[in-house]
XYZ file of C-alpha atoms in Angstrom:
222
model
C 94.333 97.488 102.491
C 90.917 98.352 102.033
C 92.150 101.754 101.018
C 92.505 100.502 97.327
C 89.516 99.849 96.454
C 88.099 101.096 93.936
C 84.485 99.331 93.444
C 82.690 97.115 96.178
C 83.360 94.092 97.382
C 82.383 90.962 99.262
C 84.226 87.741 100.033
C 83.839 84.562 102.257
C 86.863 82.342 103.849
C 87.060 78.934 105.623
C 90.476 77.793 107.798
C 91.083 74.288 108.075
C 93.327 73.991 111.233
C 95.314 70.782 111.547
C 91.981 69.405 110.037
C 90.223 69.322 113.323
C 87.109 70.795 112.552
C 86.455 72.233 116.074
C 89.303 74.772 115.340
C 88.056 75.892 112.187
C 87.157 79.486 111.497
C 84.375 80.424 108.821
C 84.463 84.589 107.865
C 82.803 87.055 105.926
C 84.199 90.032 104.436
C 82.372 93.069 102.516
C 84.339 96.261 101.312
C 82.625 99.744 99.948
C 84.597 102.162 98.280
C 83.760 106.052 98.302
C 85.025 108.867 96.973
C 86.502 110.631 100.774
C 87.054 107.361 102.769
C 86.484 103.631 102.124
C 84.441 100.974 104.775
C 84.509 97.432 105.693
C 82.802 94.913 107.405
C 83.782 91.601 108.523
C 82.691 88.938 110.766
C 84.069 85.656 111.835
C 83.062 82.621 113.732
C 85.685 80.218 116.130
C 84.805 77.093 117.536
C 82.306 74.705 118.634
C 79.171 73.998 121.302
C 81.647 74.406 124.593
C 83.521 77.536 123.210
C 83.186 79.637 120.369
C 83.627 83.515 119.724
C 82.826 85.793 116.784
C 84.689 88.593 115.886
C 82.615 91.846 114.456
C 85.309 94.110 113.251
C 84.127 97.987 111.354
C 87.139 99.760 109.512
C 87.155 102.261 107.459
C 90.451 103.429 105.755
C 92.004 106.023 102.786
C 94.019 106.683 100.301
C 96.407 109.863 100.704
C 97.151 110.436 97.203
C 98.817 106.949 96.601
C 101.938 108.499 99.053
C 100.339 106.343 102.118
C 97.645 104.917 103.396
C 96.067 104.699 106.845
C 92.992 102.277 108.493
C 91.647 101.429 111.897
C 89.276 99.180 112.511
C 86.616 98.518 115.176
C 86.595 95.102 116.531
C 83.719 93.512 118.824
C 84.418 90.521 120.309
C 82.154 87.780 122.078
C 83.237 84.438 123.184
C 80.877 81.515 125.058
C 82.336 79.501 128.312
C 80.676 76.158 129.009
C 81.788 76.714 132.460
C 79.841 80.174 133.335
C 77.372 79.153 130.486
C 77.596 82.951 129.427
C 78.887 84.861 127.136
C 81.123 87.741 127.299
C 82.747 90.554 124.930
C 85.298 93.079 124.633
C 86.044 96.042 122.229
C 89.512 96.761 120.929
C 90.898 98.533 117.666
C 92.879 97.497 114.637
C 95.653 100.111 112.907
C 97.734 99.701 109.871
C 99.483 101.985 107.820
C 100.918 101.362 104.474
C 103.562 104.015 103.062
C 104.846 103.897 99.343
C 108.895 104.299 99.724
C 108.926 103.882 96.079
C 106.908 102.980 92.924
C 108.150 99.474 93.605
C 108.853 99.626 97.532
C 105.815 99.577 99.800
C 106.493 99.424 103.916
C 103.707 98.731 106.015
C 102.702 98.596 109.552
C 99.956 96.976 111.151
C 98.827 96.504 114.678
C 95.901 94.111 116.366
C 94.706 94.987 119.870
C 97.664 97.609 120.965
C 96.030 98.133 124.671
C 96.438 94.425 125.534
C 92.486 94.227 126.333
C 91.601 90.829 127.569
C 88.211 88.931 128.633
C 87.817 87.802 132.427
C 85.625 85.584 134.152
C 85.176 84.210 137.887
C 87.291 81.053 136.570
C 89.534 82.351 134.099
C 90.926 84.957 132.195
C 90.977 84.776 128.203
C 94.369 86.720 126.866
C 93.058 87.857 123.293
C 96.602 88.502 121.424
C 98.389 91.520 120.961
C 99.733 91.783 117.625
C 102.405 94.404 116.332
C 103.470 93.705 112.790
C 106.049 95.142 110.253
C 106.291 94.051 106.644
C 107.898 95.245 103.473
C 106.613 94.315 99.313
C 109.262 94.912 96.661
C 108.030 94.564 93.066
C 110.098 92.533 90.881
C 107.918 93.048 87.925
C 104.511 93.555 87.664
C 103.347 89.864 87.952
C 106.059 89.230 90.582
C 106.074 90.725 94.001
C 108.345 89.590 97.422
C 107.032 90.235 100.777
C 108.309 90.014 104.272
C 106.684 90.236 107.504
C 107.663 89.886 111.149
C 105.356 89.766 113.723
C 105.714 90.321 117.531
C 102.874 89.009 119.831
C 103.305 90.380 123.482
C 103.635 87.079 125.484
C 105.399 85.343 122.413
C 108.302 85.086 120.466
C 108.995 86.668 117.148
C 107.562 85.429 113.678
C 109.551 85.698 110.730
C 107.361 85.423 107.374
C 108.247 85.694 103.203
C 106.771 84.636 100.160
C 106.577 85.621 96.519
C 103.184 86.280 94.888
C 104.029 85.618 90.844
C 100.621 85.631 88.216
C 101.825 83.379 86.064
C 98.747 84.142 83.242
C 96.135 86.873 83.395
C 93.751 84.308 85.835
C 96.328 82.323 87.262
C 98.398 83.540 90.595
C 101.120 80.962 92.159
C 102.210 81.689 95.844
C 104.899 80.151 97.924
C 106.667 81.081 100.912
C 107.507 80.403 104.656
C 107.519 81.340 107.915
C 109.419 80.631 111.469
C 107.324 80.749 114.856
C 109.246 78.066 117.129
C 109.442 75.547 113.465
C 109.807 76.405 109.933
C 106.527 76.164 108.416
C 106.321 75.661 104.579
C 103.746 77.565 102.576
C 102.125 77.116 99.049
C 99.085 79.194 97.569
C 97.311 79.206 93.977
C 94.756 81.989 93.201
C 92.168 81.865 90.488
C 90.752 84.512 88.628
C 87.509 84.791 86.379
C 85.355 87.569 85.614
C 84.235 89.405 88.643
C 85.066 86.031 90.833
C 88.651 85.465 92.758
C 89.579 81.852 94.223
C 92.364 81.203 96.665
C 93.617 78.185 98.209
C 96.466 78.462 100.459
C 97.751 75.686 102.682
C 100.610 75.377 104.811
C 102.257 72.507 106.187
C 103.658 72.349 110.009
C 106.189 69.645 111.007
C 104.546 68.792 114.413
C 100.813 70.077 113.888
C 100.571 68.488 110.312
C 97.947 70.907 107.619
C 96.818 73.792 107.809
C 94.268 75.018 105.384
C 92.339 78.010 103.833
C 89.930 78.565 100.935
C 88.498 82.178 100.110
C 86.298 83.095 97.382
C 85.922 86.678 96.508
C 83.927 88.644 94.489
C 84.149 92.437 92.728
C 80.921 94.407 91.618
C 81.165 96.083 88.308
């Protein structure tokens, strides 16, 4: 989504899972726009002392004349095992594709590690998921968009996801929405908007698991 950019861009993001702070993940995210193709950077940290792994990922993407738009990404993996007391990496890409059906009809495709690459060591071997994803956003109105996703994982079953984005004032964005992976998992956002600076708070709550949280705080050069 990078592709619509039109000025630079950084943001950071923090996940709260299950509020165990040993499966949290902190990111970073920085976006350039130019006038033939647009870049971005991103890096993320999982974990704690006796595993971890950060994800580097590069992508660059464009914009074909608002008809569709098409990104791949580089991503650069490295995880640490307490057992081997090592680390080790892997490289894998990142595609998506986003075609406008109509002014208000957008259908997009996205895929995350398509050749199944995984990370082996003497004791085990670390699957890193293979993600092929399909989703469609239909435009109400301007300040009120639905979206639908479903998401197939190699070794897992499907994912069903929707929500409905609706900016409810100028700075004010209300999100709720669902999805179904083995349980139906409830979903409520709110974003924030003021000057150059974007807040969002989503959280989710899973019947078994119990909350799942995530803060992101972005910010648009003029």
């Amino acid at each position: 989504m990078i592709s619509y950019i039109e000025k630079a861009e950084m943001g950071i993001q923090y996940e709260n899972r299950f509020i165990i702070n040993e499966l949290s993940t902190k990111s970073f995210q920085a976006a350039y726009s130019t006038d033939f193709v647009n870049a971005g950077l991103s890096f993320s940290y999982f974990g704690y002392s006796l595993y971890h792994e950060m994800l580097i990922g590069l992508g660059f993407a464009r914009n074909f004349s608002d008809h569709f738009a098409l990104g791949v990404q580089f991503n650069y993996l490295n995880a640490y095992f307490s057992a081997i007391n090592d680390y080790k990496t892997a490289f894998f890409p990142q595609i998506g594709l986003n075609v406008n059906i109509s002014p208000v009809l957008n259908l997009s495709f996205n895929t995350f590690n398509p050749f199944q690459t995984n990370i082996t060591t003497e004791y085990v071997t670390k699957r890193i998921p293979s993600v092929f994803s399909l989703g469609t956003a239909y435009s109400f109105a301007d300040n009120l968009v639905w979206r639908v996703q479903i998401d197939k994982e190699i070794s897992s079953n499907y994912r069903f996801a929707t929500g409905f984005d609706y900016e409810m004032l100028r700075f004010l964005k209300v999100k709720l929405g669902a999805y179904a992976h083995n349980y139906l998992v409830p979903c409520l956002g709110l974003g924030f908007k003021t000057g150059a600076f974007h807040f969002d708070l989503n959280g989710e709550l899973h019947p078994i698991l119990g909350v799942n949280t995530l803060a992101s705080l972005k910010y648009v050069f003029k």
